[in-house]
Coordinates of C-alpha atoms in Angstrom, one line a residue:
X24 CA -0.8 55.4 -23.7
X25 CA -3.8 53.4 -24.0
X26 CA -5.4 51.7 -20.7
X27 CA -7.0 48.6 -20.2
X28 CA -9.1 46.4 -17.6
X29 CA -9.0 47.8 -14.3
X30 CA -6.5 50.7 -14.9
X31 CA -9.1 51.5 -17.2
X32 CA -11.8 52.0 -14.5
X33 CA -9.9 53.5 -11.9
X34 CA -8.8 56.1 -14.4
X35 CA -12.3 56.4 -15.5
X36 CA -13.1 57.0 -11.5
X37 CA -10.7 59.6 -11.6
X38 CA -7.9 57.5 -9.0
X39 CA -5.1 57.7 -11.6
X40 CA -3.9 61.3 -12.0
X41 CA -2.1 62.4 -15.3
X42 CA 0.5 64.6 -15.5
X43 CA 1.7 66.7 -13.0
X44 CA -1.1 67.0 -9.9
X45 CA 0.0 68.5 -6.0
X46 CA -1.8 66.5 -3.7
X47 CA -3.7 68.0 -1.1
X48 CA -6.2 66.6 1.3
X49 CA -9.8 68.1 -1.0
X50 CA -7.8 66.5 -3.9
X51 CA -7.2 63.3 -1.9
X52 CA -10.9 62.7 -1.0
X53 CA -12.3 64.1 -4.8
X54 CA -10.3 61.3 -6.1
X55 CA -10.7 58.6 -3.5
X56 CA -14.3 59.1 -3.3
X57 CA -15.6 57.5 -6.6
X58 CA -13.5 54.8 -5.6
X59 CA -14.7 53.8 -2.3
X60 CA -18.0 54.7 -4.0
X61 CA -16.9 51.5 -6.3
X62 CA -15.5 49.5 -3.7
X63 CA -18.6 49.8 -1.6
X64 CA -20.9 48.9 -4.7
X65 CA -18.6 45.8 -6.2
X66 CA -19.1 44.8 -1.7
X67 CA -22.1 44.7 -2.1
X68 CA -22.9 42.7 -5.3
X69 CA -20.1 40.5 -4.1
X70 CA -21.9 37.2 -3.3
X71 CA -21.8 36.1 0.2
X72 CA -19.7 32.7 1.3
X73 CA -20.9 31.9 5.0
X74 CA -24.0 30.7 3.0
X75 CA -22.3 28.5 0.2
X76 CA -23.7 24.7 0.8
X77 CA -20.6 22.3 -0.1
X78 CA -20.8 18.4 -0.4
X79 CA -18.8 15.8 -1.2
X80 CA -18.9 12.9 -3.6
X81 CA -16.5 10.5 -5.7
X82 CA -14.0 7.7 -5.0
X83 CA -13.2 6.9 -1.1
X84 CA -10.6 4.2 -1.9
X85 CA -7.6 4.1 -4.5
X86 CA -4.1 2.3 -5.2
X87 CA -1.0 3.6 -4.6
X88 CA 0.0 5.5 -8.2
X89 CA -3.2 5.5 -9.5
X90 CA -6.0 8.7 -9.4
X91 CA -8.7 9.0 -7.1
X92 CA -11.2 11.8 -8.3
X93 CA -13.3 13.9 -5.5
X94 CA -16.2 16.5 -6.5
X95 CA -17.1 19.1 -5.0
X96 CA -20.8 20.8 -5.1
X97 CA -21.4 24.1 -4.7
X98 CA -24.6 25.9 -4.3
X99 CA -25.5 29.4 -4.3
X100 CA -28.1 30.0 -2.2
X101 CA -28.3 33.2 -2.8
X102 CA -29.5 36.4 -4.9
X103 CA -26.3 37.1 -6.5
X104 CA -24.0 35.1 -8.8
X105 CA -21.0 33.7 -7.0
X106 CA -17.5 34.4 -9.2
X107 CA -15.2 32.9 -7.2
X108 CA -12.1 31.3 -6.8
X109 CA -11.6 28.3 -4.8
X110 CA -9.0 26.1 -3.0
X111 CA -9.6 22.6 -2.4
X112 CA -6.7 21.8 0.6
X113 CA -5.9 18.0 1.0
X114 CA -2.3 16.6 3.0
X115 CA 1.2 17.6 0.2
X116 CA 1.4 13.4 0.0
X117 CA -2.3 13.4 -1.9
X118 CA -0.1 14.8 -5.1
X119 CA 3.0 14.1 -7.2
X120 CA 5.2 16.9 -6.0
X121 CA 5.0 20.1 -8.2
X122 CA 1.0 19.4 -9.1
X123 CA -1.1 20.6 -5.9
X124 CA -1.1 23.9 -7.4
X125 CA -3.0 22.9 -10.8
X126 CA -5.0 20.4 -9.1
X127 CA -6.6 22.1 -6.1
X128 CA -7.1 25.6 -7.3
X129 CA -10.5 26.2 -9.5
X130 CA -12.3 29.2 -10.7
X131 CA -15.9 28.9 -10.7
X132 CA -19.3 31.2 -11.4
X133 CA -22.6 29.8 -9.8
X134 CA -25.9 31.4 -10.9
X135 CA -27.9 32.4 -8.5
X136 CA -30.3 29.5 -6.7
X137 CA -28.1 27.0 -8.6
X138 CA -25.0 24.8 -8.3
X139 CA -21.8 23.6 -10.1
X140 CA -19.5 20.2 -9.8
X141 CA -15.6 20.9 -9.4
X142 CA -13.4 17.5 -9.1
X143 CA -10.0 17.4 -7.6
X144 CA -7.8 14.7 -8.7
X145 CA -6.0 12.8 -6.4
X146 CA -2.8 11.2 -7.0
X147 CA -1.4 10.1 -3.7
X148 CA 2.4 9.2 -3.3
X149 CA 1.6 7.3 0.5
X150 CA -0.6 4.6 1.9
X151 CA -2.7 5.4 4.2
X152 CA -6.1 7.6 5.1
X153 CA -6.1 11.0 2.8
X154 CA -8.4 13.0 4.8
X155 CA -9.6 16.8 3.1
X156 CA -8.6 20.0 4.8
X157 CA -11.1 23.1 4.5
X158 CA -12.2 24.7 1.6
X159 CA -11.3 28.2 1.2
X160 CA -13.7 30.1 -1.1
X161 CA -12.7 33.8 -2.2
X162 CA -15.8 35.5 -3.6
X163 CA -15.4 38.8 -5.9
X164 CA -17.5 41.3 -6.9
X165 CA -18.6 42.2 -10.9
X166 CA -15.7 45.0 -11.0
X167 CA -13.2 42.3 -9.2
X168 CA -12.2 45.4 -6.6
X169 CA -13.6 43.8 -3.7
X170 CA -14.0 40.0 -1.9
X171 CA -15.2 37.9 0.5
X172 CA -13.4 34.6 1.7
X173 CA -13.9 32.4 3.9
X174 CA -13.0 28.6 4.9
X175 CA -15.5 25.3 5.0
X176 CA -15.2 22.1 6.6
X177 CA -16.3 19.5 4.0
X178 CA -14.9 16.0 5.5
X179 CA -14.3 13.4 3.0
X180 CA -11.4 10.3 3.1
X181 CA -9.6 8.5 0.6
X182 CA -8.1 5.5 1.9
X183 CA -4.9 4.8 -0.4
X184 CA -4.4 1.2 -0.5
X185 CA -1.0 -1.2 -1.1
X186 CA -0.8 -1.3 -5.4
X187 CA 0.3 -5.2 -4.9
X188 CA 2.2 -4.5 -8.4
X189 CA 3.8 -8.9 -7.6
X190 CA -0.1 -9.5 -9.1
X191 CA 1.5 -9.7 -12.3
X192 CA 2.9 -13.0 -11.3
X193 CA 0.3 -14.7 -10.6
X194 CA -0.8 -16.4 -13.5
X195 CA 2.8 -18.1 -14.0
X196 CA 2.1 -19.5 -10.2
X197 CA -1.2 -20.8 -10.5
X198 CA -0.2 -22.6 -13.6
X199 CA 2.5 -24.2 -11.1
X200 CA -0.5 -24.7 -8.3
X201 CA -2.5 -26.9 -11.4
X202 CA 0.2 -29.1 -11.9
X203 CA 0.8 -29.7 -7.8
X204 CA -3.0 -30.7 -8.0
X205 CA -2.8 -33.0 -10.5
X206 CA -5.3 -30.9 -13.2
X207 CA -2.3 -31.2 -15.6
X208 CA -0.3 -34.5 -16.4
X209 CA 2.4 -33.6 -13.7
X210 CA 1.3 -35.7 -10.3
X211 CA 2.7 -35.0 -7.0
X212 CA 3.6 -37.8 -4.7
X213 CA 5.1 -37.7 -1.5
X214 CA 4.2 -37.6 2.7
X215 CA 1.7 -35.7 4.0
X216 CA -0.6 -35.4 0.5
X217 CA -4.1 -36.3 -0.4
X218 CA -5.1 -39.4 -2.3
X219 CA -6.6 -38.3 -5.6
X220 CA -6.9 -41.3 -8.0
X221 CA -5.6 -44.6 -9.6
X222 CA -3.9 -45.0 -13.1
X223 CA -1.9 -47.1 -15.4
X224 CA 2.0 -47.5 -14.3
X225 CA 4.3 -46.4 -16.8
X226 CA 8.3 -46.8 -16.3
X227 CA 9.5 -44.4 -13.6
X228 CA 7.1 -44.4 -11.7
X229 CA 7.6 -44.8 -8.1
X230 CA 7.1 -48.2 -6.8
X231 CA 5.9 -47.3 -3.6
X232 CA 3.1 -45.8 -5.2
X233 CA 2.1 -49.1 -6.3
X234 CA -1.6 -50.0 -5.2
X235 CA -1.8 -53.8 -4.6
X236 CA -5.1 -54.4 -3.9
X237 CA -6.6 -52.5 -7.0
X238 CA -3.5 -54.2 -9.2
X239 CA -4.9 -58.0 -7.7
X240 CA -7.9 -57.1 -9.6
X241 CA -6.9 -55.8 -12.6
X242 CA -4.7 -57.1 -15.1
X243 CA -2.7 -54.3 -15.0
X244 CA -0.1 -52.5 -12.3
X245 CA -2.1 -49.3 -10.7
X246 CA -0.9 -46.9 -9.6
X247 CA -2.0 -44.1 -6.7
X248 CA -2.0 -40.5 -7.7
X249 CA -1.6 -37.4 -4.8
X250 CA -2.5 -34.3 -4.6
X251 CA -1.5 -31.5 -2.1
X252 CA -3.2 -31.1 1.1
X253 CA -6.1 -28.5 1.0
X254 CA -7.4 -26.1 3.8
X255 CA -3.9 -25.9 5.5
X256 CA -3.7 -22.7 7.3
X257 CA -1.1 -20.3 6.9
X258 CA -0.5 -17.1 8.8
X259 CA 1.4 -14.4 7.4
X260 CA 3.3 -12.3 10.2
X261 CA 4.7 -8.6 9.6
X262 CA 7.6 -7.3 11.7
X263 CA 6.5 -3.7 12.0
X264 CA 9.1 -2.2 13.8
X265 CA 12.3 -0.1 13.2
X266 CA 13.7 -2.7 11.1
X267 CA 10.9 -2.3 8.7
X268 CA 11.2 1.9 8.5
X269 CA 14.5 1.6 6.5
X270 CA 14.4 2.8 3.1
X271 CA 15.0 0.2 0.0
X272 CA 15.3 2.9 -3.2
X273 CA 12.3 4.7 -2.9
X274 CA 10.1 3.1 -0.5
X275 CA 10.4 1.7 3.1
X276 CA 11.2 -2.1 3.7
X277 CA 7.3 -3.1 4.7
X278 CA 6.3 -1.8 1.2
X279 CA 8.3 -4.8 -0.4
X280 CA 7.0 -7.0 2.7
X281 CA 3.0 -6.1 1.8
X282 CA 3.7 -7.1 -1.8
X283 CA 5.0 -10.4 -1.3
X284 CA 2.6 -11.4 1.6
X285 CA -0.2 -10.0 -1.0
X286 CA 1.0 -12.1 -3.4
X287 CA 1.1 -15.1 -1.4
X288 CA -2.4 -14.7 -0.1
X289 CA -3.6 -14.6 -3.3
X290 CA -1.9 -18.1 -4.4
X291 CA -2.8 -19.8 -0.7
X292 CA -6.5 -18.4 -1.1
X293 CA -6.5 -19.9 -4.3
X294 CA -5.0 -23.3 -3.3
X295 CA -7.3 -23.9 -0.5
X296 CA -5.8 -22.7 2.3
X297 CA -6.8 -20.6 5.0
X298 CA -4.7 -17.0 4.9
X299 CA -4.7 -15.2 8.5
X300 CA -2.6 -11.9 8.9
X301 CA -0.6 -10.5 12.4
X302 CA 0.9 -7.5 12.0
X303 CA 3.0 -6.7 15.1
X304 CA 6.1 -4.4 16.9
X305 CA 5.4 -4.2 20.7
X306 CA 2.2 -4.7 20.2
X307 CA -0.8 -5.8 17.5
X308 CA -0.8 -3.4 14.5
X309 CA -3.6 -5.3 12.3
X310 CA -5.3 -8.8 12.5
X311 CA -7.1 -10.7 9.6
X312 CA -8.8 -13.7 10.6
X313 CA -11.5 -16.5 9.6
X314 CA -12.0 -15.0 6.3
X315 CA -13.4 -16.9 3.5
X316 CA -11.2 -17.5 0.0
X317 CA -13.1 -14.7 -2.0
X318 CA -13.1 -12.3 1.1
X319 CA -9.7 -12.8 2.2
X320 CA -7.4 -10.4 -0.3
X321 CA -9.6 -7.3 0.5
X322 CA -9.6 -7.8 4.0
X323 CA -6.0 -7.9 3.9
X324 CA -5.3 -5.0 1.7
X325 CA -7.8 -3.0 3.4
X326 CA -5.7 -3.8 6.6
X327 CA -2.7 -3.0 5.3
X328 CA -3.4 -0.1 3.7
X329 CA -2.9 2.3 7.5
X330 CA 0.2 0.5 8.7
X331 CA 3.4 2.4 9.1
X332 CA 6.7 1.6 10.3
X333 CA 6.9 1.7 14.3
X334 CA 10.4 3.6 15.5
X335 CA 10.5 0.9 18.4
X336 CA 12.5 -2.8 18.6
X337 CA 9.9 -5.7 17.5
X338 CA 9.3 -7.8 20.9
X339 CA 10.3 -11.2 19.9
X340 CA 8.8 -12.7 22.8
X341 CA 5.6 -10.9 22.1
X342 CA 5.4 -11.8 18.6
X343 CA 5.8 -14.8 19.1
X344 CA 3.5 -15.5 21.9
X345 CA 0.5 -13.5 19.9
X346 CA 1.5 -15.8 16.7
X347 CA 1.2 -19.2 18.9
X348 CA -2.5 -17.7 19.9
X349 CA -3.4 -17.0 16.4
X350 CA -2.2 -20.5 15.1
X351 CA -3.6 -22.5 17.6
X352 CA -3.0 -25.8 15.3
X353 CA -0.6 -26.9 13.5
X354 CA 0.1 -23.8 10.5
X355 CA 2.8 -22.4 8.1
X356 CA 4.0 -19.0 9.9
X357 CA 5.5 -16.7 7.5
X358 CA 7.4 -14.3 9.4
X359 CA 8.5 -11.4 7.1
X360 CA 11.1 -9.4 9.0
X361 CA 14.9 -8.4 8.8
X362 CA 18.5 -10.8 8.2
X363 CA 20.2 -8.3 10.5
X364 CA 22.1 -10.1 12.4
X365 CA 21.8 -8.4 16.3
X366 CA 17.7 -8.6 16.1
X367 CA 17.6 -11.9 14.8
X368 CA 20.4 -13.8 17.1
X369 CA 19.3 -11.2 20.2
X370 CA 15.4 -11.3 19.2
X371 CA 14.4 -14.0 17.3
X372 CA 16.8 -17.0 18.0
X373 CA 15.8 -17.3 21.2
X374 CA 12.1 -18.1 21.2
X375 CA 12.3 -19.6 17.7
X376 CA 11.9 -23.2 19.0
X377 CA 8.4 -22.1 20.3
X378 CA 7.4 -21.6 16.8
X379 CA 9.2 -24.8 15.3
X380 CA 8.5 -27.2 17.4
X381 CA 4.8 -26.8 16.3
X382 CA 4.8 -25.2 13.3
X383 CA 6.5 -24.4 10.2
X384 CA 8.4 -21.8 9.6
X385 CA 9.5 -19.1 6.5
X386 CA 11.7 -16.4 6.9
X387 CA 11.5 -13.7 4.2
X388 CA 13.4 -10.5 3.9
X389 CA 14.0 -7.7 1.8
X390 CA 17.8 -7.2 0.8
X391 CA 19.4 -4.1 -1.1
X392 CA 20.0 -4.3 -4.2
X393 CA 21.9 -1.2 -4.2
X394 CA 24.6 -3.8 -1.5
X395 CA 24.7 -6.0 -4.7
X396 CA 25.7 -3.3 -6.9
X397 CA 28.2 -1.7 -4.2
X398 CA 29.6 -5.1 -4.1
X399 CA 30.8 -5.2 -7.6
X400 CA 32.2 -1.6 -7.7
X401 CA 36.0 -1.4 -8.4
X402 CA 36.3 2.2 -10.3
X403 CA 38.4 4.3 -7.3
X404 CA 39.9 3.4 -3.9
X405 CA 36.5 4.7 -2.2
X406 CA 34.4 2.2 -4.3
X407 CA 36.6 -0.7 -3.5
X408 CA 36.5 0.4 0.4
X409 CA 32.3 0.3 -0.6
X410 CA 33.0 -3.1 -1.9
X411 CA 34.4 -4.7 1.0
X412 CA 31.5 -2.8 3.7
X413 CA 29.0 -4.1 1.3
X414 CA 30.7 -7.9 1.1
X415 CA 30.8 -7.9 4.9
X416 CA 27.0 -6.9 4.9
X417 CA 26.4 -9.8 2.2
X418 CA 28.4 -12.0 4.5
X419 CA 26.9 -11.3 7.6
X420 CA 23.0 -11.7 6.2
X421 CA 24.1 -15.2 4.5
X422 CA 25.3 -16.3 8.4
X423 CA 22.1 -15.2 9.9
X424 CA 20.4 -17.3 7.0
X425 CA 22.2 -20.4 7.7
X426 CA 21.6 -19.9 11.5
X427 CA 17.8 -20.2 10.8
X428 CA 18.2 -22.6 8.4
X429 CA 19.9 -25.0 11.1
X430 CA 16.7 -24.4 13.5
X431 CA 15.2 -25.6 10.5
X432 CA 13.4 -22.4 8.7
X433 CA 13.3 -21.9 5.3
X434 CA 14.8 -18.6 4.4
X435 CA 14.1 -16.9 1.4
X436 CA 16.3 -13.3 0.8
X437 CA 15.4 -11.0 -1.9
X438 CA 15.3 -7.8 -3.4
X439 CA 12.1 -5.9 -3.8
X440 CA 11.3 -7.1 -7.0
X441 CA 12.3 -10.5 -6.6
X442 CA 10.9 -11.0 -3.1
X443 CA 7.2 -11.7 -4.2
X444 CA 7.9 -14.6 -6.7
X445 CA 10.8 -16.4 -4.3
X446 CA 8.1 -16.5 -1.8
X447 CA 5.9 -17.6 -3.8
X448 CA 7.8 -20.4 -4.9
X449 CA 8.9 -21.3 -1.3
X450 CA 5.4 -21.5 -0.4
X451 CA 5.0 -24.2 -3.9
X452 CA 7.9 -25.9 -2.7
X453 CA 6.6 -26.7 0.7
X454 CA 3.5 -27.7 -0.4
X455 CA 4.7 -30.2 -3.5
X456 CA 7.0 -32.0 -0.2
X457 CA 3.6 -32.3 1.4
X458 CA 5.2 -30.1 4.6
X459 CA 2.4 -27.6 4.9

């Protein structure tokens, strides 16, 4: 039989004994000899990896589900020619699951005196700071019997940031934010807007709206046009606590939250309006403030990118306290938090009238769409016992609504997909009845 590669060798080296052969300790070191002879050699050619100089390079920021890619150089600094293989470590959430393997393993040959360019791509399933483990290097000799390995430090971060996937609505709601400023024939009238121009009355129009003094000297009716108030200030406050850990299909409840408050930064920004951010639990998580309009949506995603869920019951008190100091003036507080009943009417109800008495206030909250479908389910006796748990839920969230609503908040419940463009519109809403 016919031998290849390295059975080839050691059987040239005489290590691989045919037929029948009675050990004994001469025969032992005759035959072991060449190899160690080979070992020794393939040692010694083996380049060394104490000596490797490794940098780093390539994208420090990406979104959620998109690729970041890292290089890596490697230089030889020495005599020999480095064949090597080489693993790249970074944290399991800096891949889909199943791809670390391909993506962090490389083989490589450096010339001696020279260096070579390896990129790991990144696709990371988490927000948050990906920071690079060590690099492990595994050098080999030319007869690939012997190797050197050792580990590197090469620090480098990759900051994973929201994917604010709501951006796709945007367009539809800054076509709605022309026509509340009056670029477009619709005009809004109404308390607490801005005088914008005069113009001919047509029927329907509201009388009240009538501009007397400019009608005595023309010979026809005129007519005052509004716009929306500009440079209000609006605050957008994140319940990080336990509340926001639970899961809503495949991502936690503050995911959903960071999209919608994303998405309504980037229509206030664009109206005018001053965007702040509080995120709090028991204590300040993150706080954006005084940004300008073109500055304003990195700063917050930038900010948003480390928070995480807090295990701990939000201090209503606390938050609200901090959110009075943050809004010293009058403001439009968006507090993004739960429609569970027990920390709303033992947290929040309490020390809402702090916050309305001054200021407006939106509720927003994530529901479950996977309560909607239980709700409908009527195939077996367990599903219609799922039914009526999931209608009691549905119940229960539409009381805590109405609750706020009487302290008078607007309340705006969604699922995660809808959540963005309801609060949106709420925000639209508020500002065409000139209560922002």
């Amino acid at each position: 039989m016919a031998l290849t590669g390295r059975a080839a060798l050691l059987a040239a080296l005489g290590t691989l004994p045919v037929g029948i052969w009675e050990p004994s300790w001469t025969g032992i070191l005759a035959v072991n000899a060449p190899l160690a002879l080979a070992c020794a050699c393939d040692a010694a050619l083996a380049a060394p990896v104490r000596r490797l100089g490794l940098t780093r390079s390539g994208d420090t920021s990406v979104r959620l589900g998109e690729t970041a890619d890292v290089t890596l150089t490697v230089t030889n600094p020495s005599g020999r020619p480095l064949r090597a293989r080489l693993r790249d470590a970074w944290p399991p959430s800096s891949w889909e699951p199943g791809s670390e393997v391909a993506a962090s393993r490389h083989r490589l040959t450096v010339p001696p005196g020279e260096r070579r360019r390896l990129t790991t791509r990144l696709r990371p399933t988490r927000r948050g700071d990906r920071r690079a483990d060590r690099v492990t290097v595994r050098s080999y000799g030319p007869l690939g019997l012997f190797s050197r390995q050792d580990s590197h430090q090469v620090p480098w971060t990759v900051r994973v940031l929201p994917p604010f996937t709501s951006r796709k609505h945007l367009p539809s709601k800054l076509a709605r934010l022309r026509e509340l400023d009056g670029r477009t024939s619709v005009l809004t009238r109404g308390e607490g807007t801005e005088f914008d121009s005069l113009r001919e009355y047509v029927a329907g129009d509201d009388t009240r709206s009538i501009d007397w003094r400019a009608t005595a000297r023309h010979s026809t009716v005129a007519v005052r046009t509004w716009r929306p108030e500009r440079d209000r200030h609006i605050l957008l406050v994140l319940d990080t606590g336990r509340t926001s850990a639970g899961r809503v299909g495949d991502a936690p409840r503050l995911d959903a939250s960071l999209d919608a408050a994303l998405l309504l930064a980037a229509l206030a920004s664009r109206a005018g309006d001053r965007v702040d951010l509080l995120a709090y639990d028991r204590r300040v998580r993150a706080l954006v403030q005084g940004r300008s309009a073109g500055d304003v949506l990195p700063s917050l995603v930038a900010a948003m990118a480390t928070l995480e869920p807090e295990l701990v019951e939000t201090d209503a008190r606390g938050l609200t306290a901090t959110a009075l100091r943050t809004a010293p003036r009058r403001s439009l507080i968006v507090l993004l938090t739960t429609l569970d009943a027990a920390p709303v009417e033992e947290g929040l109800l309490p020390v809402l009238s702090r916050l309305t008495q001054r200021h407006t206030v939106l509720v927003a909250s994530v529901a479950d769409p996977h309560i909607a479908r239980m709700a409908k389910a009527r195939e077996n006796t367990e599903a219609v016992y799922e039914a009526a748990a999931a209608a009691h839920a549905q119940s229960e969230r539409r009381r805590t609504a109405e609750q706020l609503t009487r302290h008078g908040v607007t309340v705006v419940d969604a699922t995660p997909d809808d959540l963005p463009p309801a609060l949106a519109d709420a925000y639209l809403a508020l500002k065409a009845a000139g209560r922002l």
